[in-house]
Short mmCIF file of C-alpha atoms and ligand atoms in Angstrom, two decimals:
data_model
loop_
_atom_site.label_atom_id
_atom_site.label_comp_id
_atom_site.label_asym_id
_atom_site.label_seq_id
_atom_site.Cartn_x
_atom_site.Cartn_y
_atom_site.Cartn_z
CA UNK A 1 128.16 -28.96 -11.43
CA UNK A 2 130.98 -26.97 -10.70
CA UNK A 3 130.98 -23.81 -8.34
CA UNK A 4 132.55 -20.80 -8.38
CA UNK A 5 135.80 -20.34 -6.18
CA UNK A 6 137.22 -17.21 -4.94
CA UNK A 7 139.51 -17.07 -7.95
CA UNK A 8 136.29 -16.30 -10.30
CA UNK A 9 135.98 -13.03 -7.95
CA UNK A 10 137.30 -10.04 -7.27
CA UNK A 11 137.89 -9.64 -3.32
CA UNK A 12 139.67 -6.40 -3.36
CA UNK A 13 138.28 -3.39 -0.90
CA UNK A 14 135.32 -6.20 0.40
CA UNK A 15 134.34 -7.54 2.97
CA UNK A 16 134.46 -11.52 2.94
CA UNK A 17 132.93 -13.70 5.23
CA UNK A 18 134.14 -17.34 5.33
CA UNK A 19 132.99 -20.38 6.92
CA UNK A 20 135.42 -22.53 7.68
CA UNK A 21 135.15 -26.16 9.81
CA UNK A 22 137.42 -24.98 13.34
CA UNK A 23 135.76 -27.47 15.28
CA UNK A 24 138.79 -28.57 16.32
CA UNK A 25 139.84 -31.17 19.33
CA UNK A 26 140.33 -29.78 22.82
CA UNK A 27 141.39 -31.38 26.31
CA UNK A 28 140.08 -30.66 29.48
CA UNK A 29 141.77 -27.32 29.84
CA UNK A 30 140.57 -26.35 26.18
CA UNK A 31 144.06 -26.48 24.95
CA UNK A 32 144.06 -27.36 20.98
CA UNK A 33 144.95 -31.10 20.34
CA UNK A 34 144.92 -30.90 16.51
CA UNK A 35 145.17 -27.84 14.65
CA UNK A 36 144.60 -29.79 11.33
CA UNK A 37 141.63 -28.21 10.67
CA UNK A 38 142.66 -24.60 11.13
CA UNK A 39 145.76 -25.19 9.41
CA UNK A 40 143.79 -26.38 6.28
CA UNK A 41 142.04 -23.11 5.61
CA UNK A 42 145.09 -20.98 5.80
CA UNK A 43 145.82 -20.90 2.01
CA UNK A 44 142.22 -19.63 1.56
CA UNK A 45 142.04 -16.67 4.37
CA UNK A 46 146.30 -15.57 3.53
CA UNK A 47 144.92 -15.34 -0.72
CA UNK A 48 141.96 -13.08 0.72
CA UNK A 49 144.17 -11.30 2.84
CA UNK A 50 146.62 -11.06 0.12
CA UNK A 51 143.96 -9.63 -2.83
CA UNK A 52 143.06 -7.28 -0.67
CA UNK A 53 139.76 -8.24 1.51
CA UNK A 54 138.57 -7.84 4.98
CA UNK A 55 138.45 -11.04 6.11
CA UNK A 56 135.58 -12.09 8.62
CA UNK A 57 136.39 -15.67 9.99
CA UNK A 58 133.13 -17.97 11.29
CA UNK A 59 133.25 -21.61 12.39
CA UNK A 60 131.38 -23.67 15.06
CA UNK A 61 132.40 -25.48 17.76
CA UNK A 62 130.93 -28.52 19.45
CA UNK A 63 127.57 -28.57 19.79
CA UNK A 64 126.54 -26.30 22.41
CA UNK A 65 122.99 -24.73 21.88
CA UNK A 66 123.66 -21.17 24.17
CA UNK A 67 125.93 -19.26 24.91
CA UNK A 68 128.55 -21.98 27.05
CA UNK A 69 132.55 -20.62 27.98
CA UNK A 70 133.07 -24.56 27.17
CA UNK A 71 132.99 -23.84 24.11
CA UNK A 72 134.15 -20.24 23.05
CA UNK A 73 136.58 -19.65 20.18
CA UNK A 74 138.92 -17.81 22.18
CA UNK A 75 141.78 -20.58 22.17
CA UNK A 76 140.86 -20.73 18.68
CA UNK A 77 141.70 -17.30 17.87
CA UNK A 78 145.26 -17.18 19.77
CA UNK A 79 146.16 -20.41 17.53
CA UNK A 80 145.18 -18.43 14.08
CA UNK A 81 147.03 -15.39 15.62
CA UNK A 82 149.76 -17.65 16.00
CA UNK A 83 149.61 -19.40 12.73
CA UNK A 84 148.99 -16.14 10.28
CA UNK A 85 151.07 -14.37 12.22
CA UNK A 86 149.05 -11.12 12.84
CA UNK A 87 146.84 -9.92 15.39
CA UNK A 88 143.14 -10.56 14.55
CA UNK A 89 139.98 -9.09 15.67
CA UNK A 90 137.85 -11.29 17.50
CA UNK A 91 134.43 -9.76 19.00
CA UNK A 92 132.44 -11.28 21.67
CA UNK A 93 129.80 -12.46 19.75
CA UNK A 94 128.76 -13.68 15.49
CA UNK A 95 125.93 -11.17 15.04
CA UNK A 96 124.62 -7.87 16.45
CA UNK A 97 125.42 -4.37 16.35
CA UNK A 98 128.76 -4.37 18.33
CA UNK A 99 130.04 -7.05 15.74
CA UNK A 100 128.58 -4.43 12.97
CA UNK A 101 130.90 -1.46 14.29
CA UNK A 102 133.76 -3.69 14.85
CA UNK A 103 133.33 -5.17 11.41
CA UNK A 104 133.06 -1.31 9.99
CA UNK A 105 136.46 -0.40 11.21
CA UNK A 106 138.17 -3.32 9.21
CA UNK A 107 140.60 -2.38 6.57
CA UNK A 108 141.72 -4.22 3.79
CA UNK A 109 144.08 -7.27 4.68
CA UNK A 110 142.18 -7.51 8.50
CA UNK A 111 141.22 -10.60 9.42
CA UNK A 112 138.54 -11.22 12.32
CA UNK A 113 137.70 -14.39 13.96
CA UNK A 114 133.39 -14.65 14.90
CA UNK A 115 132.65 -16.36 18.08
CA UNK A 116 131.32 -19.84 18.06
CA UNK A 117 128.26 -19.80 15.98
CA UNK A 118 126.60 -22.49 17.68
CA UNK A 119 125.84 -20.07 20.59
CA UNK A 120 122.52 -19.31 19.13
CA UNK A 121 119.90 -22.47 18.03
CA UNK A 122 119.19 -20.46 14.85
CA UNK A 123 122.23 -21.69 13.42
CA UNK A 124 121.76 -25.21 13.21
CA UNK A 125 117.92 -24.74 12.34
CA UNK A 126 118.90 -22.43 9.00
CA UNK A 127 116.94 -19.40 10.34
CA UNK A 128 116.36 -17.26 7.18
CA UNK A 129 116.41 -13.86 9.27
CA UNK A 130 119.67 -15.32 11.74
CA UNK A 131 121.31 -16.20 7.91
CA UNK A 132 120.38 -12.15 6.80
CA UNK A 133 121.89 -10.94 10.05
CA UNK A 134 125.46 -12.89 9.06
CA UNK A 135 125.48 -12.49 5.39
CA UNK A 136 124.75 -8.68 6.49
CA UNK A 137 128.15 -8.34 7.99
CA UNK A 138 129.70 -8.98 4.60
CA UNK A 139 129.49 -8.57 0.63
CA UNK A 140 130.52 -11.96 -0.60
CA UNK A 141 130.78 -15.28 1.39
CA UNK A 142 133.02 -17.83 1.04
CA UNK A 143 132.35 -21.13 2.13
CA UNK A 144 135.98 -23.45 2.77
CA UNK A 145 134.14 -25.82 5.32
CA UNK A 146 134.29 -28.79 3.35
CA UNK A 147 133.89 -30.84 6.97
CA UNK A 148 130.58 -29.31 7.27
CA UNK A 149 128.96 -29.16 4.18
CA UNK A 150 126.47 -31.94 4.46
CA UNK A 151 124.60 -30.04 6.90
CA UNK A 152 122.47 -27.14 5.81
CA UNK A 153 122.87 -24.63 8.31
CA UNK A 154 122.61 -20.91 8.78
CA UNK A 155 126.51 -20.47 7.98
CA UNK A 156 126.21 -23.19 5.46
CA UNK A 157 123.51 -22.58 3.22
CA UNK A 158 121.33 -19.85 5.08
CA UNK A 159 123.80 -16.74 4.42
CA UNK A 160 124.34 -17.76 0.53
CA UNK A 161 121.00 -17.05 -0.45
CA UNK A 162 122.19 -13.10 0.12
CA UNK A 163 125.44 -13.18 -0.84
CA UNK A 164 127.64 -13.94 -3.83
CA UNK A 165 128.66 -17.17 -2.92
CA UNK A 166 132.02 -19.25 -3.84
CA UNK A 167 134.11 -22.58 -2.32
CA UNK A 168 137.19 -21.87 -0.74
CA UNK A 169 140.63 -23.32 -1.70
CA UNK A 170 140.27 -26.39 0.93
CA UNK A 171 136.55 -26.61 -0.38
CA UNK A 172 137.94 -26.63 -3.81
CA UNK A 173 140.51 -28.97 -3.32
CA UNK A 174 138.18 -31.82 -1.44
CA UNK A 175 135.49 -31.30 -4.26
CA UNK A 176 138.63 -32.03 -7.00
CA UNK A 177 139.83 -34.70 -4.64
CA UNK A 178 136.82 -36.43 -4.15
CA UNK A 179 134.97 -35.52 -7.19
CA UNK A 180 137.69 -36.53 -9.82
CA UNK A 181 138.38 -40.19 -7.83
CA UNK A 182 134.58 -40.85 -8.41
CA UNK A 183 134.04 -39.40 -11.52
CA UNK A 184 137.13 -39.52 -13.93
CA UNK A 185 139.31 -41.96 -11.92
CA UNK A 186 142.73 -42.88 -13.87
CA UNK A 187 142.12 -47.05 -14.12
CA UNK A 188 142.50 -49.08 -12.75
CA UNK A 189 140.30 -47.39 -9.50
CA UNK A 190 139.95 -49.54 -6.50
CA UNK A 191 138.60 -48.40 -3.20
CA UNK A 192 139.30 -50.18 -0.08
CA UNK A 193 136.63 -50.13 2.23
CA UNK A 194 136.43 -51.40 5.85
CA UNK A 195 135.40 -50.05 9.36
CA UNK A 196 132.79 -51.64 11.90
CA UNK A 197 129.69 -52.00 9.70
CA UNK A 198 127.74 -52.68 6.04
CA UNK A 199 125.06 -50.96 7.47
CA UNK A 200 126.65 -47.45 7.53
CA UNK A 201 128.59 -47.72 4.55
CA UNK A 202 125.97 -49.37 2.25
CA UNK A 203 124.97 -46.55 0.05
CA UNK A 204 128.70 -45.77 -0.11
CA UNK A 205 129.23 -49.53 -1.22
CA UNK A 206 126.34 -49.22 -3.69
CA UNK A 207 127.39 -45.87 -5.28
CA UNK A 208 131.34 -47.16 -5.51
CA UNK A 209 130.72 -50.48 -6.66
CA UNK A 210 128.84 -48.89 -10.39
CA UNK A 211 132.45 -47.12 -10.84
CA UNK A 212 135.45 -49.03 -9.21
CA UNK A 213 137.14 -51.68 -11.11
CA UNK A 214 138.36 -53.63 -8.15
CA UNK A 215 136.87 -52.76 -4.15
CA UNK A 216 138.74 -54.91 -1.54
CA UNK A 217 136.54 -55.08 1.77
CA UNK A 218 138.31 -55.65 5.24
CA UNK A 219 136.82 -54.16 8.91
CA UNK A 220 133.99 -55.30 10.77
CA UNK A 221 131.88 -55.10 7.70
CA UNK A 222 133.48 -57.93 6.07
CA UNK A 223 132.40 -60.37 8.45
CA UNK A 224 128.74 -60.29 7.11
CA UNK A 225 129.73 -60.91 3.52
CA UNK A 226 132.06 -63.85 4.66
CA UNK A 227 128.71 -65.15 6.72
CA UNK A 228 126.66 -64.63 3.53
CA UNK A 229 129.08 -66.63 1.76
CA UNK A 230 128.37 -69.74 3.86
CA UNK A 231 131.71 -69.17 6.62
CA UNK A 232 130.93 -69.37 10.04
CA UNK A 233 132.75 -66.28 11.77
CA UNK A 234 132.41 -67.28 15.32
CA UNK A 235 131.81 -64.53 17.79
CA UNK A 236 132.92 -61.59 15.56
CA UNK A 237 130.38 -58.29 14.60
CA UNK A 238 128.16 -59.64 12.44
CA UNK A 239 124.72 -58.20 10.68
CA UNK A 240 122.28 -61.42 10.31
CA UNK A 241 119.81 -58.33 8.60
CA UNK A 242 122.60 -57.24 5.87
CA UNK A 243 123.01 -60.67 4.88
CA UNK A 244 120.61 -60.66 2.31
CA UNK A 245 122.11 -57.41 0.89
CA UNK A 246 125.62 -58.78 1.09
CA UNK A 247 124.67 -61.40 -1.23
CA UNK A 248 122.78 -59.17 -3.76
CA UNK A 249 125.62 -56.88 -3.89
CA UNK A 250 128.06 -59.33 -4.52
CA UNK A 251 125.24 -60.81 -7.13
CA UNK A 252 125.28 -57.01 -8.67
CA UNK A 253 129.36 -57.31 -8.63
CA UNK A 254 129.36 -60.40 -10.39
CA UNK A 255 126.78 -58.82 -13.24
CA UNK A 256 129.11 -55.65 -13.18
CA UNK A 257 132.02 -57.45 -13.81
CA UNK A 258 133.70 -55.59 -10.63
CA UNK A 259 135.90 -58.02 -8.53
CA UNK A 260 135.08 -58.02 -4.74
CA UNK A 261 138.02 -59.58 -2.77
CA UNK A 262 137.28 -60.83 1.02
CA UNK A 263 139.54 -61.48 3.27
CA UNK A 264 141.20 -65.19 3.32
CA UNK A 265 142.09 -65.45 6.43
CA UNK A 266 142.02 -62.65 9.67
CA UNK A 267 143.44 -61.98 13.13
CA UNK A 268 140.89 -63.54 15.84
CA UNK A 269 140.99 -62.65 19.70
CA UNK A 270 139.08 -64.10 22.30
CA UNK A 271 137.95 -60.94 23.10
CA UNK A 272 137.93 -57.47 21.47
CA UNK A 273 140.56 -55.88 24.04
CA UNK A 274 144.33 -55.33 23.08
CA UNK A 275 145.30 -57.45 26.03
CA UNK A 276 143.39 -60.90 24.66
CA UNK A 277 145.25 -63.92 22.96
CA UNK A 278 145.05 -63.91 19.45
CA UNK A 279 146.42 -65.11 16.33
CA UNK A 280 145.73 -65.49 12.45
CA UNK A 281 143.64 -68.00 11.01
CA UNK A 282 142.08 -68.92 7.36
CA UNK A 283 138.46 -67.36 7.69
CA UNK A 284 137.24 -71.11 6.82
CA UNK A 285 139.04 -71.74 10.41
CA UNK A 286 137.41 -68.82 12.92
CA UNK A 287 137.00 -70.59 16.69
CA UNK A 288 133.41 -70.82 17.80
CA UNK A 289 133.93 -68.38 20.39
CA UNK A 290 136.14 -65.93 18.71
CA UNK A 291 136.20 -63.02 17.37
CA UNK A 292 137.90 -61.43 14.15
CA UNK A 293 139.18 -58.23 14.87
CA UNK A 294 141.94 -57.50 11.99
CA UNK A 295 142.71 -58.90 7.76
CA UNK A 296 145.32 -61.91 8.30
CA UNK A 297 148.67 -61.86 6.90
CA UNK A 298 147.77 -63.39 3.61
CA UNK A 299 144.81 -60.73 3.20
CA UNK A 300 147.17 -57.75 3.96
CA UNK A 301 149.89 -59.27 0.87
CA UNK A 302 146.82 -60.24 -1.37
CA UNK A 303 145.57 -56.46 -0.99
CA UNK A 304 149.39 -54.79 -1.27
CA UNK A 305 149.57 -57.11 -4.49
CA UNK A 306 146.09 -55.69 -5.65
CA UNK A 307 146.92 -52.39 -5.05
CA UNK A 308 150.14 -52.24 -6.28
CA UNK A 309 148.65 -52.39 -9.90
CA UNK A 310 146.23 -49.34 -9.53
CA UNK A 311 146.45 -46.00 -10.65
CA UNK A 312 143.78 -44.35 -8.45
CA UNK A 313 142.44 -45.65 -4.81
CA UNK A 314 140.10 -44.37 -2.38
CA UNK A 315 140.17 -45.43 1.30
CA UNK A 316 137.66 -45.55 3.55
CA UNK A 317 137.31 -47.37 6.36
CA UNK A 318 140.28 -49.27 8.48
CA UNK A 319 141.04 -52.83 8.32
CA UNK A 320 140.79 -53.94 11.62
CA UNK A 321 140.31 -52.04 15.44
CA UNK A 322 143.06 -50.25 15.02
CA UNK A 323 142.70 -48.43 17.98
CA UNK A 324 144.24 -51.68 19.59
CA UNK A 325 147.79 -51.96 18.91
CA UNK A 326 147.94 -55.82 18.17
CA UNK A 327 145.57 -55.07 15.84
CA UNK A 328 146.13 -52.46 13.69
CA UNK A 329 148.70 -54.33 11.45
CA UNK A 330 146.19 -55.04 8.88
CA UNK A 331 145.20 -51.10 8.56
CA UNK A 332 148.49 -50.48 8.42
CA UNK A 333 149.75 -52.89 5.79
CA UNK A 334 147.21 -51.15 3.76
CA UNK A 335 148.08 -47.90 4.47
CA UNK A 336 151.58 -48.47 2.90
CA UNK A 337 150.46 -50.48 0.25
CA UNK A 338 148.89 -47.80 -0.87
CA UNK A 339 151.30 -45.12 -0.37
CA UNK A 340 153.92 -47.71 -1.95
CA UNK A 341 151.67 -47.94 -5.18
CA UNK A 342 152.16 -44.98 -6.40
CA UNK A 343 148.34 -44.63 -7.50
CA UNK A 344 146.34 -41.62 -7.03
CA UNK A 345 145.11 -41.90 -3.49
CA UNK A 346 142.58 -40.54 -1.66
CA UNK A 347 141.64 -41.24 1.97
CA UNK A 348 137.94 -40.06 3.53
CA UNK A 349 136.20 -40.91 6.66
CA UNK A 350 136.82 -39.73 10.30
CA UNK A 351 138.52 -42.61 11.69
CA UNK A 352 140.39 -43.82 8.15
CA UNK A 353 141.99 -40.17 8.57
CA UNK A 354 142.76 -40.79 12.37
CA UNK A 355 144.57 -43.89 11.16
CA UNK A 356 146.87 -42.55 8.06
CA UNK A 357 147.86 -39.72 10.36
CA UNK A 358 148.70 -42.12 13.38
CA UNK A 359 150.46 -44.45 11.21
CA UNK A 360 152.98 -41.36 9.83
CA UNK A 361 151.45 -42.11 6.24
CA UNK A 362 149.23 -38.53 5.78
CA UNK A 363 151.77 -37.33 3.41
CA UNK A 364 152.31 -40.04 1.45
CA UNK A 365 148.33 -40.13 0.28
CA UNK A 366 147.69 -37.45 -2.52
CA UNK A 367 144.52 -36.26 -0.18
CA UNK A 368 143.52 -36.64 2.94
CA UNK A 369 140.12 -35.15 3.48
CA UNK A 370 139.21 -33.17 6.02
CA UNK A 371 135.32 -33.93 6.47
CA UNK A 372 135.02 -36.99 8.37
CA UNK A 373 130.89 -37.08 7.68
CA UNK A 374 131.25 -34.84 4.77
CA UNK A 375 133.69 -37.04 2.58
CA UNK A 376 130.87 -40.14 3.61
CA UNK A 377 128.10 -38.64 1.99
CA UNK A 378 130.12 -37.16 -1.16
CA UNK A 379 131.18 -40.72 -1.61
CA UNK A 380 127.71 -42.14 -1.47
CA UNK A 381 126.93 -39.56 -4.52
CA UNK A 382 124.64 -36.99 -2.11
CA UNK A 383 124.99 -33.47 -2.89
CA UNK A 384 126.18 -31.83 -0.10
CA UNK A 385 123.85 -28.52 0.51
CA UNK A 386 126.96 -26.31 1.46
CA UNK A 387 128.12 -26.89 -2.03
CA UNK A 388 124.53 -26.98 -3.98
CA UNK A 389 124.39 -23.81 -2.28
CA UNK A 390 127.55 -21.91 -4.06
CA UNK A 391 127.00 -19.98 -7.14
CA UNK A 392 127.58 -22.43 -10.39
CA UNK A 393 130.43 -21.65 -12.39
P1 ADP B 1 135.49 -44.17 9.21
O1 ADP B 1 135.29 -43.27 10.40
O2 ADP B 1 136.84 -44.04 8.63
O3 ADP B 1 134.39 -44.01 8.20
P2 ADP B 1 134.19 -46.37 10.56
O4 ADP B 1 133.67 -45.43 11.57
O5 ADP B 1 133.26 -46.98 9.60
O6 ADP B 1 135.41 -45.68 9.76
O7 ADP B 1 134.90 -47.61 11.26
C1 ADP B 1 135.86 -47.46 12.25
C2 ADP B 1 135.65 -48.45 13.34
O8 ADP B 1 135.54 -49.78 12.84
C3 ADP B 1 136.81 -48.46 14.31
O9 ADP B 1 136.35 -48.02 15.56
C4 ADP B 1 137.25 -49.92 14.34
O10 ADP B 1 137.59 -50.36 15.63
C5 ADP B 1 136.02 -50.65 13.85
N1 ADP B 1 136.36 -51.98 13.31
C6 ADP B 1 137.18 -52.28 12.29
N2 ADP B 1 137.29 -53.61 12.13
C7 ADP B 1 136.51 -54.17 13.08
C8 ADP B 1 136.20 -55.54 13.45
N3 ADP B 1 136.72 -56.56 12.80
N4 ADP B 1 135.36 -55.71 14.49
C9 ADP B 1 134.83 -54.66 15.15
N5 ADP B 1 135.08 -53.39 14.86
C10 ADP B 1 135.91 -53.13 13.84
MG1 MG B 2 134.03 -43.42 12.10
#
């Protein structure tokens, strides 16, 4: 179902209250590490501020449960000052009268930033009277936090139950990103998914596998289907409980008519650490006491030569612990193959992101998503109760 976006509204002379995902990274001194996030809801608070509303930023950040100067938006704030290039208002607190008076002085084209939502515990639990007290601060609400819309919060779901309620532009965009890969792909569609384990990405598996033409698997995860397939894979990460599904999901493949391709041969260490001997071997050849930790050479060609012939990919998942230098040649092989292809390309998940970004490549994908846990459940088909909540188009 499609949702209304702030384009199907008029905005001018109201007040607009938009939830956006600033949970941003911090170090120790709670200087910002990666303004990613804030930077991908500008488009949607400068087009408010541009048609006319007052608009009322809210986000959370971390997971405190109370009040906690750990975690107060304050850096947050200067960096959207910085970035819009205006002063904002930015009040003490996300509900309450003071936040009330403050929010009655706005003019149109004001923008104010909440503080961290998460102070109070009726947040998270979707408190129907905490939800009134937000949604009371404005007359329509916007929700752009495509990072947090699989969880049904106050600032979520709670507040559109009182408001007009519509998707921001970075909302928009991940829905069109996501959504049109899944459901009217340009073939052929392959997805490429790896990372540590079947076990959390087996309803994403299930749900991709009745629409790709082609899913290559690499990661952790691959291990158990090369196990289920009779290979010994010496001391690598291995599911002996997934093995059964392994082999019915490469039984549904086969009855599909969807190719699964394994790796034929990976890096092995003799230990998972970047300092560890290693070197490639055919995956009919894994040492006893080994363990695979990237795709091999001839997986990372048979993959670019796979992808090279599709029109639309999605990526989730890296190839190999890429966090370890000497082994993040696989993930990145992939990562260019892709870009090199030319197809469609669309990467989810919160390390697969990490990854593209680290590897230079971000730009080169048609859309990176910004929802780490988000993009996981839209891709195993769940509807996400920050959009379910929006008003239907
Ligand atoms: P995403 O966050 O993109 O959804 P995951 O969280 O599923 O990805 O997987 C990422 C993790 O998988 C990384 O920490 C990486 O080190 C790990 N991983 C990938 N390949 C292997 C492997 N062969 N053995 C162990 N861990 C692996
Ligand atoms: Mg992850």
């Amino acid at each position: 179902m499609t949702k209304k976006t702030i384009d199907d509204i008029d905005v001018r002379g109201k007040r607009v209250l938009v939830r956006v995902d600033f949970n941003v990274p911090q170090d120790d001194d709670g200087k910002i590490t990666d303004d990613t996030r804030i930077r991908a809801s500008l488009p949607t608070i400068n087009a408010l501020v541009e048609r006319g509303a007052a608009v009322i930023v809210m986000s959370h950040l971390g997971r405190p449960t109370r009040p906690d100067p750990l975690y107060v938006m304050a850096p947050i704030a200067d960096r959207l000052e910085e970035l819009l290039g205006r002063a904002i208002a930015f009040p003490p607190d996300s509900i309450g009268p003071d936040v009330a008076s403050m929010v009655a002085e706005m003019q149109p084209g004001d923008v104010m930033l909440l503080e961290n939502l998460r102070f109070y515990p009726q947040e998270e639990a979707n408190d129907p009277d905490h939800a009134r007290a937000l949604a009371s601060l404005a007359d329509v609400y916007v929700n752009d936090a495509f990072g947090s819309a699989h969880r049904a919060h106050a600032s979520t779901t709670g507040v559109a139950a009182y408001l007009p309620a519509v998707s921001g532009l970075l909302m928009q965009r991940e829905l069109a990103a996501l959504g049109g890969a899944l459901d009217n792909p340009e073939r052929p569609f392959a997805a490429v998914i790896g990372g540590a384990k079947v076990s959390t990405k087996l309803a994403v598996l299930q749900h991709l596998l009745a629409r790709v033409d082609l899913l290559l698997i690499g990661g952790g995860m691959a291990n158990t289907f090369l196990r289920a397939q009779g290979y010994d894979v010496g001391a690598s990460l291995l599911e002996p409980d997934l093995l059964d599904t392994a082999r019915e999901l490469l039984a549904e493949a086969k009855k599909r008519g969807t190719q699964i391709v394994l790796p034929d041969d990976a890096v092995v260490a003799e230990r998972v650490s970047p300092d560890a001997a290693h070197r490639a071997v055919d995956i009919a050849e894994i040492p006893n006491d080994w363990a695979i930790v990237d795709i091999g050479p001839k997986t990372q060609a048979l993959y670019a030569r796979a992808l090279a012939t599709c029109k639309t990919v999605l990526w989730n998942g890296p190839m190999g612990v890429f966090e370890m230098a000497p082994f993040a040649e696989g993930t990145r092989a992939v990562a260019q193959a892709i870009a090199d292809s030319g197809a469609t390309s669309v990467v989810g998940g919160g390390d697969s992101v990490a990854a593209v970004e680290e590897l230079g490549l971000a730009n080169r994908m048609s859309h990176v998503s910004t929802g780490g846990g988000a993009a996981l459940e839209f891709l195993e088909g769940r509807t996400l109760p920050g959009v379910a909540a929006l008003d239907d188009a």
